[in-house]
XYZ file of C-alpha atoms in Angstrom:
567
model
C 33.687 -13.714 43.832
C 32.571 -10.158 43.349
C 34.208 -9.695 39.918
C 31.686 -11.636 37.866
C 29.592 -14.761 37.619
C 31.213 -17.939 38.976
C 32.440 -20.476 36.440
C 30.852 -23.874 36.074
C 32.923 -26.664 37.624
C 34.953 -28.386 34.927
C 33.757 -31.774 36.132
C 30.107 -30.911 35.682
C 29.175 -32.133 32.219
C 25.455 -32.324 33.017
C 23.316 -31.146 35.884
C 19.947 -32.061 37.300
C 17.404 -29.278 37.316
C 14.524 -28.656 39.670
C 12.728 -25.492 38.698
C 9.584 -23.464 39.071
C 8.164 -21.191 36.400
C 7.697 -17.550 37.302
C 5.788 -15.727 34.603
C 7.478 -17.511 31.730
C 11.004 -17.651 33.204
C 12.615 -20.386 35.258
C 14.274 -20.219 38.647
C 16.826 -22.977 39.191
C 18.575 -23.735 42.546
C 22.232 -22.915 42.232
C 23.509 -25.900 44.152
C 22.138 -28.164 41.400
C 24.602 -26.391 39.111
C 27.483 -26.654 41.527
C 27.481 -22.882 42.003
C 26.742 -22.509 45.684
C 24.461 -23.400 48.553
C 20.726 -23.454 48.068
C 17.833 -22.744 50.393
C 14.257 -23.882 49.857
C 12.611 -21.361 47.497
C 10.109 -19.155 49.219
C 6.597 -18.836 47.824
C 6.567 -15.728 45.629
C 3.471 -13.542 45.298
C 1.073 -14.782 42.594
C 3.499 -17.512 41.618
C 1.694 -20.353 39.803
C 1.799 -23.756 41.480
C 3.666 -26.177 39.230
C 5.327 -29.517 39.592
C 9.129 -29.826 39.819
C 10.837 -30.764 36.604
C 13.364 -33.480 36.260
C 15.776 -33.082 33.386
C 19.338 -32.719 32.262
C 20.985 -29.500 31.098
C 24.411 -29.858 29.530
C 27.150 -27.247 29.857
C 26.734 -26.421 26.161
C 23.178 -25.241 26.828
C 24.288 -22.518 29.235
C 25.566 -19.152 28.065
C 27.306 -16.745 30.352
C 25.632 -13.355 30.749
C 27.054 -10.311 28.995
C 28.255 -8.670 32.210
C 28.421 -9.082 35.975
C 25.006 -9.357 37.632
C 23.557 -6.829 39.987
C 23.918 -7.561 43.672
C 26.518 -9.692 45.384
C 27.261 -13.213 46.433
C 26.222 -16.113 44.229
C 23.324 -14.341 42.555
C 23.833 -14.585 38.788
C 21.884 -14.722 35.577
C 22.110 -16.820 32.473
C 20.120 -18.251 29.598
C 19.322 -21.660 28.269
C 19.347 -22.167 24.516
C 15.747 -22.075 23.396
C 16.011 -25.478 21.729
C 15.755 -27.164 25.128
C 12.494 -25.459 26.014
C 10.184 -28.318 25.000
C 11.928 -30.607 27.508
C 11.413 -28.129 30.329
C 7.641 -27.679 30.002
C 5.948 -28.383 33.357
C 4.200 -31.721 33.271
C 0.437 -31.281 33.519
C 0.705 -27.588 34.311
C -0.965 -24.708 32.546
C 1.542 -22.076 31.442
C 1.599 -18.843 33.335
C 0.926 -15.402 31.920
C 3.908 -13.751 30.363
C 5.160 -10.647 32.088
C 8.090 -8.380 31.312
C 11.298 -10.021 32.392
C 12.173 -7.232 34.790
C 9.240 -8.151 37.031
C 10.371 -11.743 37.643
C 11.159 -12.497 41.296
C 13.551 -15.193 42.428
C 15.378 -16.145 45.559
C 19.048 -15.110 45.843
C 20.392 -18.599 45.178
C 18.449 -19.287 41.988
C 19.633 -18.979 38.401
C 17.328 -17.017 36.105
C 16.844 -18.893 32.833
C 14.870 -17.169 30.070
C 13.031 -19.761 27.989
C 10.285 -19.685 25.374
C 6.921 -19.764 27.078
C 5.147 -23.099 27.201
C 1.984 -21.890 25.471
C -1.074 -24.162 25.600
C -1.751 -26.147 22.446
C -5.215 -26.003 20.924
C -6.902 -29.236 19.810
C -6.975 -28.245 16.142
C -5.976 -31.055 13.764
C -3.587 -30.074 10.993
C -5.805 -31.762 8.416
C -4.923 -29.139 5.794
C -1.766 -31.212 5.311
C -3.875 -34.130 4.078
C -5.382 -32.202 1.154
C -4.171 -32.201 -2.427
C -1.386 -29.747 -3.239
C -3.644 -27.612 -5.442
C -6.683 -27.764 -3.155
C -8.896 -24.689 -3.393
C -9.940 -22.172 -6.000
C -8.293 -22.380 -9.406
C -6.914 -18.824 -9.101
C -4.615 -19.823 -6.228
C -1.789 -21.245 -8.410
C -1.660 -18.137 -10.597
C 2.042 -17.731 -9.745
C 4.385 -19.461 -7.329
C 5.574 -17.491 -4.306
C 8.122 -18.432 -1.666
C 7.162 -18.823 2.017
C 3.427 -18.964 1.334
C 1.050 -21.277 3.163
C -1.452 -23.461 1.256
C -5.032 -22.450 0.583
C -6.192 -25.388 2.682
C -4.617 -23.849 5.789
C -6.445 -20.567 5.196
C -9.708 -22.482 4.735
C -9.217 -24.331 8.025
C -9.456 -21.048 9.941
C -11.806 -19.102 7.648
C -14.414 -21.870 7.860
C -13.885 -22.235 11.605
C -13.984 -18.604 12.771
C -15.882 -16.552 10.189
C -19.253 -16.458 8.451
C -20.321 -15.330 4.969
C -20.224 -11.544 4.809
C -17.503 -11.186 7.465
C -14.339 -9.213 6.770
C -11.141 -11.302 6.792
C -7.761 -9.531 6.895
C -4.206 -10.383 5.919
C -1.651 -7.582 6.488
C 1.096 -9.706 4.824
C -0.913 -11.117 1.939
C 1.942 -12.311 -0.312
C 0.348 -13.932 -3.340
C -3.142 -13.395 -1.900
C -3.977 -16.827 -0.481
C -6.030 -15.649 2.508
C -8.031 -12.869 0.822
C -8.778 -15.027 -2.240
C -9.929 -17.974 -0.134
C -12.057 -15.620 1.956
C -13.711 -14.207 -1.179
C -14.236 -17.717 -2.567
C -16.123 -18.599 0.631
C -18.351 -15.519 0.542
C -16.327 -13.328 2.921
C -14.735 -9.980 2.130
C -11.011 -10.648 1.840
C -8.721 -7.668 2.429
C -5.011 -8.146 1.717
C -2.009 -5.862 2.023
C 1.646 -6.079 1.107
C 4.561 -3.690 0.723
C 5.935 -5.730 -2.175
C 4.440 -4.424 -5.465
C 4.704 -7.898 -7.018
C 2.732 -9.414 -4.137
C 0.190 -6.593 -4.367
C -0.292 -7.312 -8.089
C -0.975 -10.989 -7.397
C -3.386 -10.241 -4.544
C -5.282 -7.606 -6.533
C -5.550 -9.921 -9.537
C -7.130 -12.620 -7.377
C -9.556 -10.652 -5.220
C -10.714 -8.484 -8.154
C -10.074 -10.698 -11.190
C -10.863 -9.872 -14.782
C -14.041 -11.484 -16.119
C -13.120 -14.355 -18.471
C -14.663 -12.669 -21.519
C -12.796 -9.406 -20.854
C -9.453 -11.194 -20.414
C -9.823 -13.164 -23.647
C -10.981 -10.108 -25.591
C -7.930 -8.146 -24.439
C -5.633 -11.058 -25.325
C -7.150 -11.181 -28.837
C -6.513 -7.441 -29.234
C -2.886 -7.913 -28.190
C -2.495 -10.731 -30.687
C -3.747 -8.439 -33.459
C -1.331 -5.713 -32.348
C 1.533 -8.171 -32.566
C 0.463 -9.221 -36.052
C 0.704 -5.597 -37.189
C 4.066 -4.758 -35.577
C 5.742 -8.095 -34.924
C 8.546 -7.495 -37.412
C 9.764 -4.406 -35.533
C 9.729 -6.185 -32.184
C 11.534 -9.193 -33.647
C 14.287 -6.908 -34.965
C 14.570 -5.260 -31.537
C 14.880 -8.656 -29.814
C 17.655 -9.620 -32.208
C 19.626 -6.475 -31.382
C 19.146 -7.059 -27.651
C 20.377 -10.639 -27.823
C 23.345 -9.727 -29.991
C 24.407 -7.015 -27.559
C 23.862 -9.270 -24.539
C 26.554 -11.681 -25.679
C 29.157 -9.249 -24.338
C 27.434 -8.357 -21.038
C 24.822 -5.806 -19.931
C 22.903 -4.287 -22.821
C 23.915 -0.632 -22.800
C 24.081 0.095 -26.525
C 21.559 2.727 -27.576
C 20.161 0.638 -30.431
C 19.465 -2.296 -28.046
C 17.499 -0.407 -25.403
C 13.799 -1.210 -24.984
C 10.554 0.600 -24.084
C 9.541 1.021 -20.445
C 7.038 -1.502 -19.091
C 3.461 -0.291 -19.471
C 4.418 2.682 -21.631
C 2.516 1.509 -24.708
C 5.526 2.567 -26.802
C 6.609 0.753 -29.953
C 9.892 -1.021 -30.716
C 11.560 2.232 -31.758
C 11.531 3.574 -28.177
C 14.979 3.560 -26.537
C 14.087 4.017 -22.889
C 16.036 1.524 -20.770
C 18.740 -1.155 -20.934
C 18.047 -4.841 -20.509
C 19.888 -7.304 -18.296
C 21.917 -9.739 -20.363
C 20.329 -12.581 -18.401
C 16.875 -11.554 -19.661
C 18.042 -11.878 -23.238
C 19.657 -15.254 -22.537
C 16.491 -16.681 -21.014
C 14.253 -16.629 -24.108
C 14.143 -17.730 -27.729
C 14.527 -14.650 -29.990
C 10.894 -14.688 -31.167
C 9.624 -15.351 -27.643
C 11.718 -12.456 -26.342
C 10.204 -10.199 -29.001
C 6.680 -11.110 -27.861
C 7.606 -10.684 -24.192
C 8.968 -7.186 -24.895
C 5.772 -6.329 -26.817
C 3.435 -7.606 -24.066
C 5.537 -5.873 -21.398
C 5.189 -2.520 -23.136
C 1.462 -2.856 -23.902
C 0.049 -4.023 -20.545
C -0.945 -1.111 -18.296
C -1.003 -2.393 -14.738
C -3.405 0.279 -13.508
C -6.105 -1.355 -15.688
C -7.686 -4.382 -13.932
C -7.830 -6.580 -17.049
C -4.216 -5.800 -18.016
C -3.155 -6.330 -14.425
C -4.762 -9.785 -14.447
C -3.009 -10.731 -17.695
C 0.333 -9.469 -16.358
C -0.106 -11.588 -13.226
C -0.866 -14.598 -15.418
C 2.319 -13.979 -17.435
C 4.461 -13.864 -14.271
C 3.237 -17.394 -13.555
C 4.523 -18.732 -16.894
C 7.744 -16.751 -17.418
C 10.029 -19.642 -16.483
C 9.603 -23.309 -15.630
C 10.470 -26.827 -16.707
C 7.646 -27.714 -19.095
C 6.147 -26.599 -22.400
C 3.645 -24.350 -20.608
C 6.451 -21.917 -19.657
C 8.109 -19.285 -21.830
C 11.662 -20.175 -20.743
C 13.150 -23.417 -19.434
C 16.364 -21.980 -18.019
C 14.966 -21.765 -14.451
C 12.407 -23.618 -12.311
C 8.968 -22.117 -11.831
C 9.239 -21.620 -8.072
C 11.690 -18.707 -8.125
C 14.279 -16.976 -10.290
C 17.790 -18.352 -10.046
C 20.556 -15.795 -9.482
C 21.463 -13.794 -12.609
C 25.063 -15.009 -12.347
C 23.806 -18.615 -12.340
C 21.753 -17.957 -15.482
C 24.740 -16.420 -17.236
C 27.171 -19.169 -16.193
C 24.698 -21.964 -16.965
C 24.047 -20.628 -20.463
C 27.788 -20.262 -21.147
C 28.652 -23.691 -19.740
C 25.890 -25.662 -21.456
C 25.303 -23.626 -24.595
C 21.686 -23.290 -23.516
C 19.219 -22.317 -26.219
C 15.661 -21.723 -25.029
C 13.000 -23.439 -27.144
C 10.549 -21.225 -28.985
C 7.266 -20.568 -27.213
C 4.366 -18.560 -28.564
C 3.471 -16.137 -25.759
C -0.173 -15.782 -26.814
C -0.740 -19.534 -26.938
C 0.830 -19.961 -23.485
C -1.259 -17.139 -21.999
C -4.413 -18.629 -23.500
C -3.631 -22.006 -21.921
C -2.912 -20.287 -18.586
C -6.305 -18.580 -18.712
C -7.942 -21.970 -19.307
C -6.379 -23.224 -16.084
C -7.199 -20.100 -14.056
C -10.838 -20.085 -15.165
C -11.534 -23.738 -14.415
C -13.842 -22.291 -11.760
C -15.869 -19.093 -12.070
C -14.225 -16.132 -10.314
C -15.537 -15.526 -6.776
C -18.733 -13.489 -6.723
C -17.520 -11.547 -3.671
C -14.921 -8.916 -4.536
C -12.085 -8.276 -2.147
C -9.679 -5.406 -1.561
C -5.911 -5.294 -2.188
C -3.808 -2.556 -0.599
C -0.165 -1.610 -1.139
C 1.726 -0.314 1.873
C 3.278 -0.807 5.297
C 1.564 -3.377 7.512
C 1.885 -1.056 10.510
C -0.793 1.318 9.207
C -2.809 -1.360 7.425
C -5.672 -1.118 9.919
C -6.415 2.535 9.145
C -6.109 2.084 5.369
C -8.252 -1.058 5.341
C -10.963 0.651 7.379
C -11.039 3.570 4.952
C -11.160 1.256 1.912
C -14.052 -0.738 3.392
C -15.910 2.472 4.166
C -15.549 3.667 0.567
C -17.404 0.539 -0.577
C -20.001 0.731 2.228
C -18.784 -2.576 3.645
C -18.516 -3.520 7.334
C -15.565 -1.649 8.828
C -14.798 -4.243 11.495
C -13.012 -7.528 10.852
C -13.783 -10.734 12.724
C -10.780 -12.718 11.545
C -7.107 -12.174 10.678
C -5.151 -14.993 9.021
C -1.590 -14.042 8.141
C 2.009 -15.173 8.034
C 4.444 -12.424 9.043
C 7.682 -12.401 7.039
C 10.109 -15.112 8.060
C 13.083 -13.907 10.048
C 16.048 -13.233 7.705
C 15.118 -15.980 5.228
C 13.499 -14.739 2.001
C 14.504 -11.887 -0.307
C 11.313 -11.558 -2.305
C 12.754 -9.180 -4.887
C 15.953 -11.135 -5.509
C 14.145 -14.457 -5.905
C 11.687 -12.902 -8.377
C 14.038 -10.637 -10.371
C 12.810 -11.778 -13.808
C 9.167 -11.314 -12.828
C 9.819 -7.898 -11.325
C 11.695 -6.886 -14.499
C 8.654 -7.853 -16.560
C 6.466 -5.675 -14.318
C 8.854 -2.733 -14.559
C 9.946 -2.992 -10.913
C 13.463 -2.959 -9.438
C 14.098 -6.128 -7.421
C 16.837 -4.443 -5.358
C 14.546 -1.556 -4.455
C 11.881 -4.047 -3.361
C 14.273 -5.834 -1.016
C 15.538 -2.535 0.370
C 11.956 -1.450 1.132
C 10.988 -4.784 2.697
C 14.016 -4.792 5.019
C 13.904 -8.560 5.462
C 17.141 -8.740 7.499
C 15.420 -8.286 10.849
C 17.076 -9.599 13.979
C 14.762 -10.821 16.703
C 14.322 -7.696 18.790
C 13.597 -5.275 15.901
C 11.301 -7.935 14.440
C 9.324 -8.176 17.680
C 9.073 -4.384 17.921
C 7.806 -4.328 14.334
C 5.202 -6.983 15.129
C 4.001 -5.018 18.130
C 3.480 -1.978 15.900
C 1.533 -4.114 13.404
C -0.745 -5.521 16.114
C -1.276 -2.066 17.595
C -2.286 -0.732 14.179
C -4.837 -3.512 13.679
C -6.726 -2.597 16.851
C -8.948 0.039 15.245
C -10.403 -2.332 12.650
C -10.971 -5.436 14.775
C -14.339 -6.407 16.183
C -14.412 -7.149 19.889
C -14.786 -10.878 19.219
C -12.161 -10.984 16.445
C -9.771 -13.934 16.249
C -6.196 -13.597 14.970
C -4.236 -16.465 13.424
C -0.497 -15.750 13.083
C 1.584 -18.367 11.273
C 5.111 -17.833 12.615
C 7.942 -20.048 11.392
C 10.817 -21.233 13.556
C 13.913 -20.138 11.630
C 16.960 -22.329 12.174
C 19.254 -21.286 9.337
C 19.999 -18.107 7.425
C 21.613 -19.033 4.077
C 22.987 -22.188 5.633
C 24.251 -20.575 8.838
C 22.611 -21.097 12.242
C 20.578 -18.086 13.326
C 20.121 -16.830 16.873
C 16.680 -15.946 18.151
C 14.728 -17.758 15.446
C 13.385 -20.591 17.581
C 10.258 -20.114 19.657
C 9.469 -16.908 17.799
C 5.692 -17.349 18.128
C 6.025 -17.459 21.906
C 8.061 -14.256 21.840
C 5.526 -12.565 19.577
C 2.900 -13.305 22.217
C 5.043 -12.233 25.147
C 6.516 -9.006 23.777
C 4.124 -7.904 21.001
C 0.597 -9.259 21.443
C 0.048 -9.316 25.205
C 1.334 -5.756 25.795
C -1.233 -4.571 23.207
C -4.105 -6.181 25.102
C -4.674 -9.312 23.023
C -5.875 -12.479 24.762
C -4.071 -15.779 24.259
C -6.110 -18.746 23.046
C -3.245 -21.109 22.298
C -0.832 -22.550 19.786
C -0.969 -25.060 16.944
C 2.330 -26.719 16.029
C 2.633 -27.532 12.330
C 5.786 -29.447 11.277
C 6.659 -28.749 7.633
C 7.773 -31.658 5.470
C 10.622 -30.548 3.206
C 9.174 -32.344 0.157
C 6.074 -30.106 0.373
C 8.057 -26.862 0.263
C 8.903 -24.815 -2.829
C 12.597 -25.092 -1.888
C 12.539 -28.873 -2.407
C 14.634 -28.438 -5.572
C 17.554 -27.354 -3.370
C 18.187 -31.022 -2.554
C 19.935 -31.490 0.794
C 19.271 -27.836 1.690
C 15.510 -28.157 1.159
C 13.403 -27.145 4.126
C 16.337 -26.641 6.482
C 15.680 -22.960 7.208
C 12.183 -23.480 8.601
C 11.072 -26.915 9.764
C 8.147 -25.913 11.979
C 5.378 -23.352 11.801
C 3.852 -22.332 15.122
C 0.356 -20.979 14.610
C -0.441 -18.455 17.321
C -4.174 -18.036 18.011
C -5.232 -14.815 19.731
C -8.432 -13.032 20.613
C -8.785 -9.306 20.143
C -10.286 -9.388 23.639
C -11.375 -12.024 26.157
C -14.549 -12.336 24.065
C -12.452 -13.178 20.999
C -10.445 -15.664 23.034
C -13.638 -17.419 24.152
C -14.841 -17.582 20.557
C -11.490 -19.026 19.467
C -11.622 -21.711 22.139
C -15.255 -22.545 21.408
C -14.568 -22.950 17.687
C -11.337 -24.910 17.989
C -13.078 -28.274 17.817
C -15.439 -27.297 14.966
C -15.365 -29.975 12.236
C -14.300 -28.636 8.839
C -15.595 -29.800 5.458
C -12.907 -30.309 2.834
C -15.223 -30.606 -0.146
C -14.233 -28.162 -2.868
C -15.978 -26.437 -4.480
C -18.494 -26.245 -1.638
C -21.856 -27.710 -2.526
C -23.459 -24.269 -2.627
C -20.968 -23.173 -5.283
C -21.285 -26.345 -7.379
C -24.891 -25.542 -8.198
C -23.999 -22.168 -9.751
């Protein structure tokens, strides 16, 4: 009996549980598990008063601890798989405050079961799900982006917890949904991302090119092509001829660097064979020309480059290549094999005509009159950089709202799934994924999130509200993943509360697979993340009170807002 935890009786296929919650963990009498005698649990200091729970826990839900427990006798520890947590929430009881697990007290004959906290749900309707897919400003669908939430979700919280002129932050801005929607509603949207592709999209939306400037620059590019098109067409022919045998390494088939402004005679870098396979020869020539001429440090060129990334590949005449869907780039090997197997020949598309049509769609509404800020860098020091950037523009240096979606746990490789777009921008998709380090396990992820929340402290107003959209991750490339369920609760317990944030509650948002960008994966669509848990925090008790007071605020879904329609 002293060599390790006792084994469950073979006959016990299911057990009744009567438990009390002690700071987010559960104490279960051992005799209900067939593990030994039980005594009535004594009242522990500051233990919340909750009702007993009736339920069934199967043997498969219990996992033996890694090593023998401290102490002697029948005292042991274990865990319950987090998927059973919803069935163990105390009926009619308010959840207790989370405390570090080491401080949990229990009587000697109780089993310690670590479960996701039963956080209180806020009465916020998920009415963003009822809006049209392209609800919001016309700049939102500039380019597709995996694992992004809809503009309607951002509006639900921006309209509820901010006012015109307020600063709204997103340390993981992705394609810029939150900062753009904030700017469109008269707030100052500030976005940040470590991914240079995401930064380009965010910057192009919060500080877009004026329509006249974009069309003037496009006309100038068209004239430049008319002068030198023959040289670029010859280059594209050499590239495609060399690509038939694999990677383009021949000196005469190398191309200019993106943004260099060099002509077709420059021999700066090789081209992936899959790039050459994706386009019609004339379209490839125009893509190579545009890629060389656009200088991303110039706001107008940056906007045009972002527009091109949105039309590089897709399944209609508005896209430059039809070999891949618009949502993300298929694997290079797939492109190569598909072209060889089917004899794929991409139809000819005029790049300038397609860009012009894209600009028509983007400028259906006037650009927001409020300019935002886009930053490139690590989310952990975002607070300091955002405060400095706001100060440089003499804007308020305190934010009253954060709406963000931290990267999903081990799900999305943003560089890999955008390799053709990153090539066009002159970026290395593998370097992007290495910098983003998306392969977090739960504990490093939670430590990272604590650092992010600590760094935000210096820029938050006392009454600031934080909205964290955290997805439950069930699968990683088709394989079950440990630690991905109940992640929002763990972010609160181990990252937010230790940094002094105040809990307002949780909004549970089931995700329908047919509304996700991965719907083209068929049976695999939506299986990695089926539920978003939206964690609502206050920067202080004052922020928590403001979050609770605004939870029931009715939201208007008219777009554009009436004030904007009159402009």
